[in-house]
Short mmCIF file of C-alpha atoms in Angstrom, two decimals:
data_model
loop_
_atom_site.label_atom_id
_atom_site.label_comp_id
_atom_site.label_asym_id
_atom_site.label_seq_id
_atom_site.Cartn_x
_atom_site.Cartn_y
_atom_site.Cartn_z
CA UNK A 13 -9.19 -21.14 -42.01
CA UNK A 14 -8.22 -24.80 -41.71
CA UNK A 15 -8.96 -27.27 -39.63
CA UNK A 16 -5.83 -27.73 -38.31
CA UNK A 17 -5.08 -24.05 -37.89
CA UNK A 18 -7.77 -23.48 -35.99
CA UNK A 19 -6.88 -26.35 -33.65
CA UNK A 20 -3.24 -25.10 -33.41
CA UNK A 21 -4.76 -20.99 -32.87
CA UNK A 22 -7.05 -22.97 -29.89
CA UNK A 23 -4.25 -24.62 -28.56
CA UNK A 24 -2.09 -21.68 -28.38
CA UNK A 25 -4.79 -19.39 -26.96
CA UNK A 26 -5.31 -22.28 -24.06
CA UNK A 27 -1.65 -22.25 -23.54
CA UNK A 28 -1.72 -18.53 -23.14
CA UNK A 29 -4.34 -18.73 -20.58
CA UNK A 30 -2.66 -21.30 -19.06
CA UNK A 31 0.32 -19.26 -18.56
CA UNK A 32 -2.14 -15.98 -17.32
CA UNK A 33 -3.40 -18.71 -14.95
CA UNK A 34 -0.02 -19.34 -13.41
CA UNK A 35 0.93 -15.63 -13.61
CA UNK A 36 -2.23 -15.09 -11.34
CA UNK A 37 -0.83 -18.06 -9.33
CA UNK A 38 2.74 -16.43 -8.83
CA UNK A 39 2.48 -12.55 -9.51
CA UNK A 40 -0.56 -11.96 -7.71
CA UNK A 41 0.60 -13.65 -4.64
CA UNK A 42 3.28 -11.01 -4.53
CA UNK A 43 0.56 -8.22 -4.54
CA UNK A 44 -1.14 -9.55 -1.03
CA UNK A 45 1.67 -10.79 0.25
CA UNK A 46 2.51 -8.14 2.65
CA UNK A 47 -1.24 -7.32 3.28
CA UNK A 48 -1.72 -10.69 5.04
CA UNK A 49 1.50 -10.65 6.64
CA UNK A 50 0.69 -7.40 8.61
CA UNK A 51 -2.83 -8.41 9.68
CA UNK A 52 -4.65 -5.92 8.02
CA UNK A 53 -6.41 -8.93 6.18
CA UNK A 54 -7.02 -12.20 6.38
CA UNK A 55 -5.71 -14.57 3.37
CA UNK A 56 -9.38 -15.08 1.75
CA UNK A 57 -10.28 -11.79 2.29
CA UNK A 58 -7.06 -9.86 0.43
CA UNK A 59 -7.14 -12.69 -2.36
CA UNK A 60 -10.71 -11.70 -3.23
CA UNK A 61 -9.83 -8.15 -3.31
CA UNK A 62 -7.06 -8.90 -5.51
CA UNK A 63 -8.62 -10.84 -8.34
CA UNK A 64 -11.40 -8.51 -8.43
CA UNK A 65 -9.30 -5.34 -8.54
CA UNK A 66 -7.04 -7.43 -11.16
CA UNK A 67 -10.03 -8.19 -13.15
CA UNK A 68 -10.94 -4.42 -13.96
CA UNK A 69 -7.65 -3.56 -14.59
CA UNK A 70 -7.13 -5.88 -17.15
CA UNK A 71 -10.54 -4.94 -18.72
CA UNK A 72 -9.48 -0.94 -18.57
CA UNK A 73 -6.05 -1.36 -19.54
CA UNK A 74 -4.44 0.24 -22.62
CA UNK A 75 -2.45 -1.76 -25.49
CA UNK A 76 1.38 0.01 -24.68
CA UNK A 77 2.18 -3.17 -23.11
CA UNK A 78 0.89 -5.50 -25.27
CA UNK A 79 2.35 -4.05 -28.31
CA UNK A 80 6.08 -4.23 -26.73
CA UNK A 81 5.25 -7.78 -26.06
CA UNK A 82 3.95 -8.95 -29.89
CA UNK A 83 7.09 -6.63 -31.34
CA UNK A 84 9.70 -8.67 -29.82
CA UNK A 85 8.95 -11.61 -32.75
CA UNK A 86 10.36 -10.31 -35.92
CA UNK A 87 8.83 -13.08 -38.00
CA UNK A 88 6.27 -12.39 -40.42
CA UNK A 89 2.84 -13.04 -39.22
CA UNK A 90 2.01 -16.11 -40.87
CA UNK A 91 0.53 -19.64 -40.17
CA UNK A 92 4.26 -20.69 -38.99
CA UNK A 93 4.31 -18.55 -36.42
CA UNK A 94 1.56 -20.66 -34.54
CA UNK A 95 4.31 -23.09 -33.67
CA UNK A 96 6.73 -20.77 -32.05
CA UNK A 97 4.20 -19.08 -29.88
CA UNK A 98 2.81 -22.29 -28.39
CA UNK A 99 6.50 -23.54 -27.60
CA UNK A 100 7.04 -19.97 -26.18
CA UNK A 101 3.67 -20.53 -24.23
CA UNK A 102 4.36 -23.81 -22.98
CA UNK A 103 8.32 -22.71 -22.18
CA UNK A 104 6.96 -19.97 -20.19
CA UNK A 105 4.19 -22.33 -18.13
CA UNK A 106 6.30 -25.03 -17.35
CA UNK A 107 8.87 -22.76 -15.73
CA UNK A 108 6.46 -20.90 -13.57
CA UNK A 109 4.93 -23.81 -12.41
CA UNK A 110 8.46 -25.02 -11.30
CA UNK A 111 9.11 -21.92 -9.21
CA UNK A 112 5.68 -21.82 -7.83
CA UNK A 113 5.92 -25.45 -6.81
CA UNK A 114 9.37 -24.58 -4.67
CA UNK A 115 8.16 -20.86 -3.43
CA UNK A 116 10.42 -18.69 -5.73
CA UNK A 117 8.79 -15.29 -6.84
CA UNK A 118 10.34 -15.50 -9.95
CA UNK A 119 9.26 -13.34 -12.94
CA UNK A 120 6.85 -14.25 -15.36
CA UNK A 121 7.44 -11.63 -17.45
CA UNK A 122 10.91 -13.30 -17.47
CA UNK A 123 9.72 -16.79 -18.38
CA UNK A 124 7.64 -15.27 -20.96
CA UNK A 125 10.67 -13.28 -22.75
CA UNK A 126 12.44 -16.37 -22.41
CA UNK A 127 10.10 -18.85 -23.74
CA UNK A 128 9.42 -16.27 -27.06
CA UNK A 129 13.35 -15.87 -27.16
CA UNK A 130 14.06 -19.65 -27.40
CA UNK A 131 11.39 -20.65 -29.49
CA UNK A 132 12.40 -17.97 -32.37
CA UNK A 133 16.20 -18.70 -32.22
CA UNK A 134 15.17 -22.30 -33.03
CA UNK A 135 12.76 -21.55 -35.28
CA UNK A 136 13.88 -18.76 -37.43
CA UNK A 137 17.13 -17.48 -35.77
CA UNK A 138 18.73 -14.44 -33.91
CA UNK A 139 18.02 -12.44 -36.77
CA UNK A 140 14.13 -12.57 -35.91
CA UNK A 141 14.41 -11.26 -32.82
CA UNK A 142 13.87 -8.01 -31.87
CA UNK A 143 16.91 -7.66 -29.30
CA UNK A 144 16.82 -3.58 -29.71
CA UNK A 145 20.50 -2.89 -28.68
CA UNK A 146 21.21 -1.17 -32.14
CA UNK A 147 18.59 1.00 -31.57
CA UNK A 148 19.67 1.98 -27.65
CA UNK A 149 22.98 3.01 -28.80
CA UNK A 150 21.91 4.41 -32.11
CA UNK A 151 21.54 8.19 -32.73
CA UNK A 152 17.80 8.18 -31.38
CA UNK A 153 18.98 6.01 -28.45
CA UNK A 154 15.34 4.12 -28.32
CA UNK A 155 14.42 1.27 -26.04
CA UNK A 156 12.52 -0.84 -28.18
CA UNK A 157 12.06 -5.22 -27.95
CA UNK A 158 14.31 -6.94 -25.62
CA UNK A 159 15.77 -3.81 -24.39
CA UNK A 160 13.07 -1.89 -23.40
CA UNK A 161 11.99 -5.20 -21.64
CA UNK A 162 15.56 -5.63 -19.59
CA UNK A 163 16.09 -2.16 -18.61
CA UNK A 164 12.31 -2.62 -17.16
CA UNK A 165 13.21 -5.62 -15.51
CA UNK A 166 16.07 -4.25 -14.29
CA UNK A 167 15.31 -1.09 -13.22
CA UNK A 168 11.85 -1.31 -11.60
CA UNK A 169 12.92 -3.41 -8.60
CA UNK A 170 15.60 -1.26 -7.83
CA UNK A 171 12.78 1.71 -8.29
CA UNK A 172 10.82 0.19 -5.50
CA UNK A 173 13.96 -0.28 -3.64
CA UNK A 174 14.67 3.36 -3.11
CA UNK A 175 11.12 4.32 -3.29
CA UNK A 176 9.77 2.20 -0.24
CA UNK A 177 13.32 3.15 1.40
CA UNK A 178 12.75 6.74 1.20
CA UNK A 179 8.78 6.38 2.25
CA UNK A 180 10.13 4.31 5.02
CA UNK A 181 12.42 7.01 6.32
CA UNK A 182 9.78 9.72 5.97
CA UNK A 183 7.33 7.44 8.41
CA UNK A 184 9.95 6.84 10.90
CA UNK A 185 10.69 10.54 11.37
CA UNK A 186 7.00 11.65 11.25
CA UNK A 187 5.35 8.79 13.77
CA UNK A 188 8.46 8.30 15.95
CA UNK A 189 6.06 9.88 18.41
CA UNK A 190 2.44 8.17 17.15
CA UNK A 191 0.40 6.03 19.07
CA UNK A 192 0.22 2.21 18.70
CA UNK A 193 -3.66 2.69 18.09
CA UNK A 194 -2.53 4.52 14.34
CA UNK A 195 -2.15 0.54 13.19
CA UNK A 196 -6.01 0.65 12.95
CA UNK A 197 -6.33 3.07 10.66
CA UNK A 198 -3.03 2.20 8.70
CA UNK A 199 -4.54 -1.27 7.87
CA UNK A 200 -7.85 0.08 6.81
CA UNK A 201 -6.08 2.47 4.50
CA UNK A 202 -4.15 -0.47 3.22
CA UNK A 203 -7.51 -2.22 1.53
CA UNK A 204 -7.48 1.23 -0.70
CA UNK A 205 -3.74 1.18 -1.78
CA UNK A 206 -3.47 -3.06 -2.22
CA UNK A 207 -7.14 -2.84 -4.56
CA UNK A 208 -4.69 -0.19 -6.52
CA UNK A 209 -1.89 -2.07 -6.65
CA UNK A 210 -4.06 -5.44 -7.39
CA UNK A 211 -5.58 -2.84 -10.49
CA UNK A 212 -1.60 -1.88 -11.60
CA UNK A 213 -1.01 -5.90 -11.80
CA UNK A 214 -3.98 -6.84 -13.87
CA UNK A 215 -3.54 -3.50 -16.35
CA UNK A 216 0.19 -4.46 -16.63
CA UNK A 217 0.22 -8.14 -16.44
CA UNK A 218 -2.77 -9.31 -18.29
CA UNK A 219 -1.05 -7.49 -21.62
CA UNK A 220 1.20 -9.93 -22.04
CA UNK A 221 -1.40 -12.46 -22.69
CA UNK A 222 -3.33 -9.94 -25.02
CA UNK A 223 -0.43 -9.44 -27.03
CA UNK A 224 0.17 -13.40 -27.68
CA UNK A 225 -3.30 -14.17 -28.27
CA UNK A 226 -3.49 -10.95 -30.71
CA UNK A 227 -0.36 -11.87 -32.42
CA UNK A 228 -1.49 -15.82 -33.09
CA UNK A 229 -5.18 -14.51 -34.65
CA UNK A 230 -3.10 -12.48 -36.72
CA UNK A 231 -0.82 -14.70 -38.02
CA UNK A 232 -3.71 -17.17 -38.45
CA UNK A 233 -5.06 -14.43 -40.91
CA UNK A 234 -8.33 -14.88 -38.92
CA UNK A 235 -8.47 -11.23 -38.36
CA UNK A 236 -6.92 -8.58 -40.40
CA UNK A 237 -5.41 -5.36 -39.59
CA UNK A 238 -6.30 -3.96 -35.84
CA UNK A 239 -7.35 -7.13 -33.75
CA UNK A 240 -10.62 -6.39 -31.25
CA UNK A 241 -9.01 -6.96 -28.05
CA UNK A 242 -11.54 -6.05 -25.75
CA UNK A 243 -13.24 -9.45 -25.55
CA UNK A 244 -8.92 -10.85 -24.97
CA UNK A 245 -8.54 -8.65 -22.04
CA UNK A 246 -11.69 -9.95 -20.85
CA UNK A 247 -10.73 -13.54 -21.00
CA UNK A 248 -7.48 -12.84 -19.91
CA UNK A 249 -8.86 -11.16 -16.75
CA UNK A 250 -11.14 -13.76 -15.67
CA UNK A 251 -8.63 -16.11 -15.93
CA UNK A 252 -5.95 -14.26 -13.72
CA UNK A 253 -9.00 -13.74 -11.47
CA UNK A 254 -9.52 -17.43 -11.22
CA UNK A 255 -5.68 -18.08 -10.51
CA UNK A 256 -5.16 -14.94 -7.81
CA UNK A 257 -8.33 -16.86 -6.32
CA UNK A 258 -5.95 -20.24 -6.33
CA UNK A 259 -3.40 -18.59 -4.21
CA UNK A 260 0.36 -19.07 -4.43
CA UNK A 261 1.04 -19.64 -0.81
CA UNK A 262 4.20 -20.55 -0.75
CA UNK A 263 5.18 -17.15 -2.59
CA UNK A 264 2.75 -15.29 -0.17
CA UNK A 265 4.97 -17.01 2.50
CA UNK A 266 8.38 -16.08 1.23
CA UNK A 267 7.90 -12.46 0.43
CA UNK A 268 5.31 -11.86 3.40
CA UNK A 269 7.58 -13.33 6.14
CA UNK A 270 10.78 -14.74 4.42
CA UNK A 271 12.65 -11.67 3.76
CA UNK A 272 11.61 -9.21 6.50
CA UNK A 273 9.30 -9.10 9.59
CA UNK A 274 6.28 -6.67 8.31
CA UNK A 275 4.36 -4.36 10.20
CA UNK A 276 1.51 -2.34 9.08
CA UNK A 277 3.61 0.72 8.51
CA UNK A 278 6.36 -1.56 6.23
CA UNK A 279 3.03 -3.08 4.36
CA UNK A 280 1.71 0.58 3.53
CA UNK A 281 5.02 2.31 2.02
CA UNK A 282 5.42 -1.46 0.31
CA UNK A 283 2.33 -1.35 -1.31
CA UNK A 284 2.65 2.89 -2.47
CA UNK A 285 5.83 2.18 -3.72
CA UNK A 286 4.76 -1.06 -5.80
CA UNK A 287 1.93 0.49 -7.29
CA UNK A 288 3.55 3.56 -8.27
CA UNK A 289 6.31 1.43 -10.14
CA UNK A 290 3.33 -0.47 -11.96
CA UNK A 291 1.65 2.46 -12.75
CA UNK A 292 4.61 4.06 -14.33
CA UNK A 293 5.74 0.98 -16.08
CA UNK A 294 2.51 0.52 -17.55
CA UNK A 295 1.88 4.06 -18.97
CA UNK A 296 5.45 3.27 -20.27
CA UNK A 297 4.48 -0.02 -21.82
CA UNK A 298 7.55 -1.78 -19.70
CA UNK A 299 6.08 -5.51 -19.06
CA UNK A 300 7.55 -5.55 -15.60
CA UNK A 301 7.55 -8.34 -13.36
CA UNK A 302 5.21 -7.51 -9.99
CA UNK A 303 7.05 -9.90 -8.29
CA UNK A 304 10.28 -7.79 -9.13
CA UNK A 305 9.09 -4.96 -7.78
CA UNK A 306 7.00 -5.84 -4.37
CA UNK A 307 10.32 -7.79 -3.61
CA UNK A 308 12.47 -4.85 -4.02
CA UNK A 309 9.73 -2.62 -2.04
CA UNK A 310 9.71 -5.14 0.95
CA UNK A 311 13.81 -5.15 1.10
CA UNK A 312 13.61 -1.66 0.84
CA UNK A 313 11.51 -0.99 4.06
CA UNK A 314 12.80 -3.44 6.08
CA UNK A 315 16.69 -1.77 4.58
CA UNK A 316 15.17 1.84 5.91
CA UNK A 317 13.89 0.45 9.39
CA UNK A 318 16.32 -2.19 10.34
CA UNK A 319 19.19 -3.08 7.84
CA UNK A 320 20.48 -6.25 10.08
CA UNK A 321 17.12 -7.65 10.21
CA UNK A 322 16.52 -8.18 6.42
CA UNK A 323 16.90 -11.80 5.29
CA UNK A 324 19.33 -10.82 2.71
CA UNK A 325 19.85 -14.54 2.12
CA UNK A 326 16.73 -14.97 0.80
CA UNK A 327 17.07 -11.93 -1.57
CA UNK A 328 20.21 -13.65 -3.00
CA UNK A 329 18.45 -17.12 -3.75
CA UNK A 330 15.47 -14.99 -5.32
CA UNK A 331 17.95 -12.97 -7.56
CA UNK A 332 19.74 -16.53 -8.37
CA UNK A 333 16.30 -17.73 -9.43
CA UNK A 334 15.90 -14.66 -11.74
CA UNK A 335 18.97 -14.94 -13.47
CA UNK A 336 18.19 -18.84 -14.32
CA UNK A 337 14.41 -17.52 -15.68
CA UNK A 338 15.28 -17.06 -19.17
CA UNK A 339 17.45 -18.85 -19.80
CA UNK A 340 15.58 -21.92 -18.60
CA UNK A 341 12.58 -20.86 -19.63
CA UNK A 342 14.34 -20.55 -23.45
CA UNK A 343 15.67 -23.89 -23.43
CA UNK A 344 12.37 -25.56 -22.59
CA UNK A 345 10.80 -23.66 -24.97
CA UNK A 346 13.65 -24.63 -27.70
CA UNK A 347 13.19 -28.31 -27.00
CA UNK A 348 9.55 -27.64 -27.26
CA UNK A 349 9.58 -26.32 -30.77
CA UNK A 350 11.78 -29.06 -31.86
CA UNK A 351 9.46 -31.82 -30.62
CA UNK A 352 6.28 -30.21 -32.51
CA UNK A 353 8.47 -29.66 -35.67
CA UNK A 354 8.78 -33.52 -35.64
CA UNK A 355 5.10 -34.13 -35.58
CA UNK A 356 4.32 -31.36 -37.67
#
């Protein structure tokens, strides 16, 4: 490889890792929000648990989500693709930092998809984006590319809401005569469930970064054929670990206290619902948003318990942020690509 190609490859990897760091700040915050809000753990305890379990999840995850993300781009795997990936990463990072600053639990996955779409669109046109609509309505009805990601991002919070709603209804009936001291055991059980949720988050979310970095290596001709992903997973997991330890306090406050007053049983049911949805999504190769799923599950337990006490206004504000994420990050990525093309 030439020196210039090594340089841009390095910058792409650094940008992808910065995105992972912002993802750790963003989505990992939602993993422990209810855990902290119900008093099951202190912020430091919860953050450390999430960081460790997320790192293990990153190391032991499969490749299904990474393959889905890397398949969005249909541009030939050549050095010119590196600039596209760099612009996409910068667009996603900027949106993540803006929403993190204002405490909006938006989707890092949305931001990544938007960045890829915007950069590819301006670089090569819409024909080089795997939209997947024709495959979806065709004879095989396959979910591929953007259509698979959009389906996962829409259905996952709905599923999280429904499962959490049902679990809360069952709990209200089964525990109607339970003593208050039961909360002590519910809080202890949450340590296991929160760890599994953090593990699922690490397994799903770090694969997005792995997919981008692997794509960058193949495009630079540094490695041919199958890229050995284990060390990339370890690197992404370590950065996610650091992002989680830094903590996303504004987002924790929004999810843990701003939607519904969380008690131990609410937190437990929310975690069970969120963790189950993330495991299913990872097995199916769908890069869903942990934040989406957790917000849906919190609204689900609140709706089942005391519908009128749920702050639906905050839910609407979050949905507005979700709707703007893909267009905003796509626009930023497109502008960044244009500026990079001027200095090449």
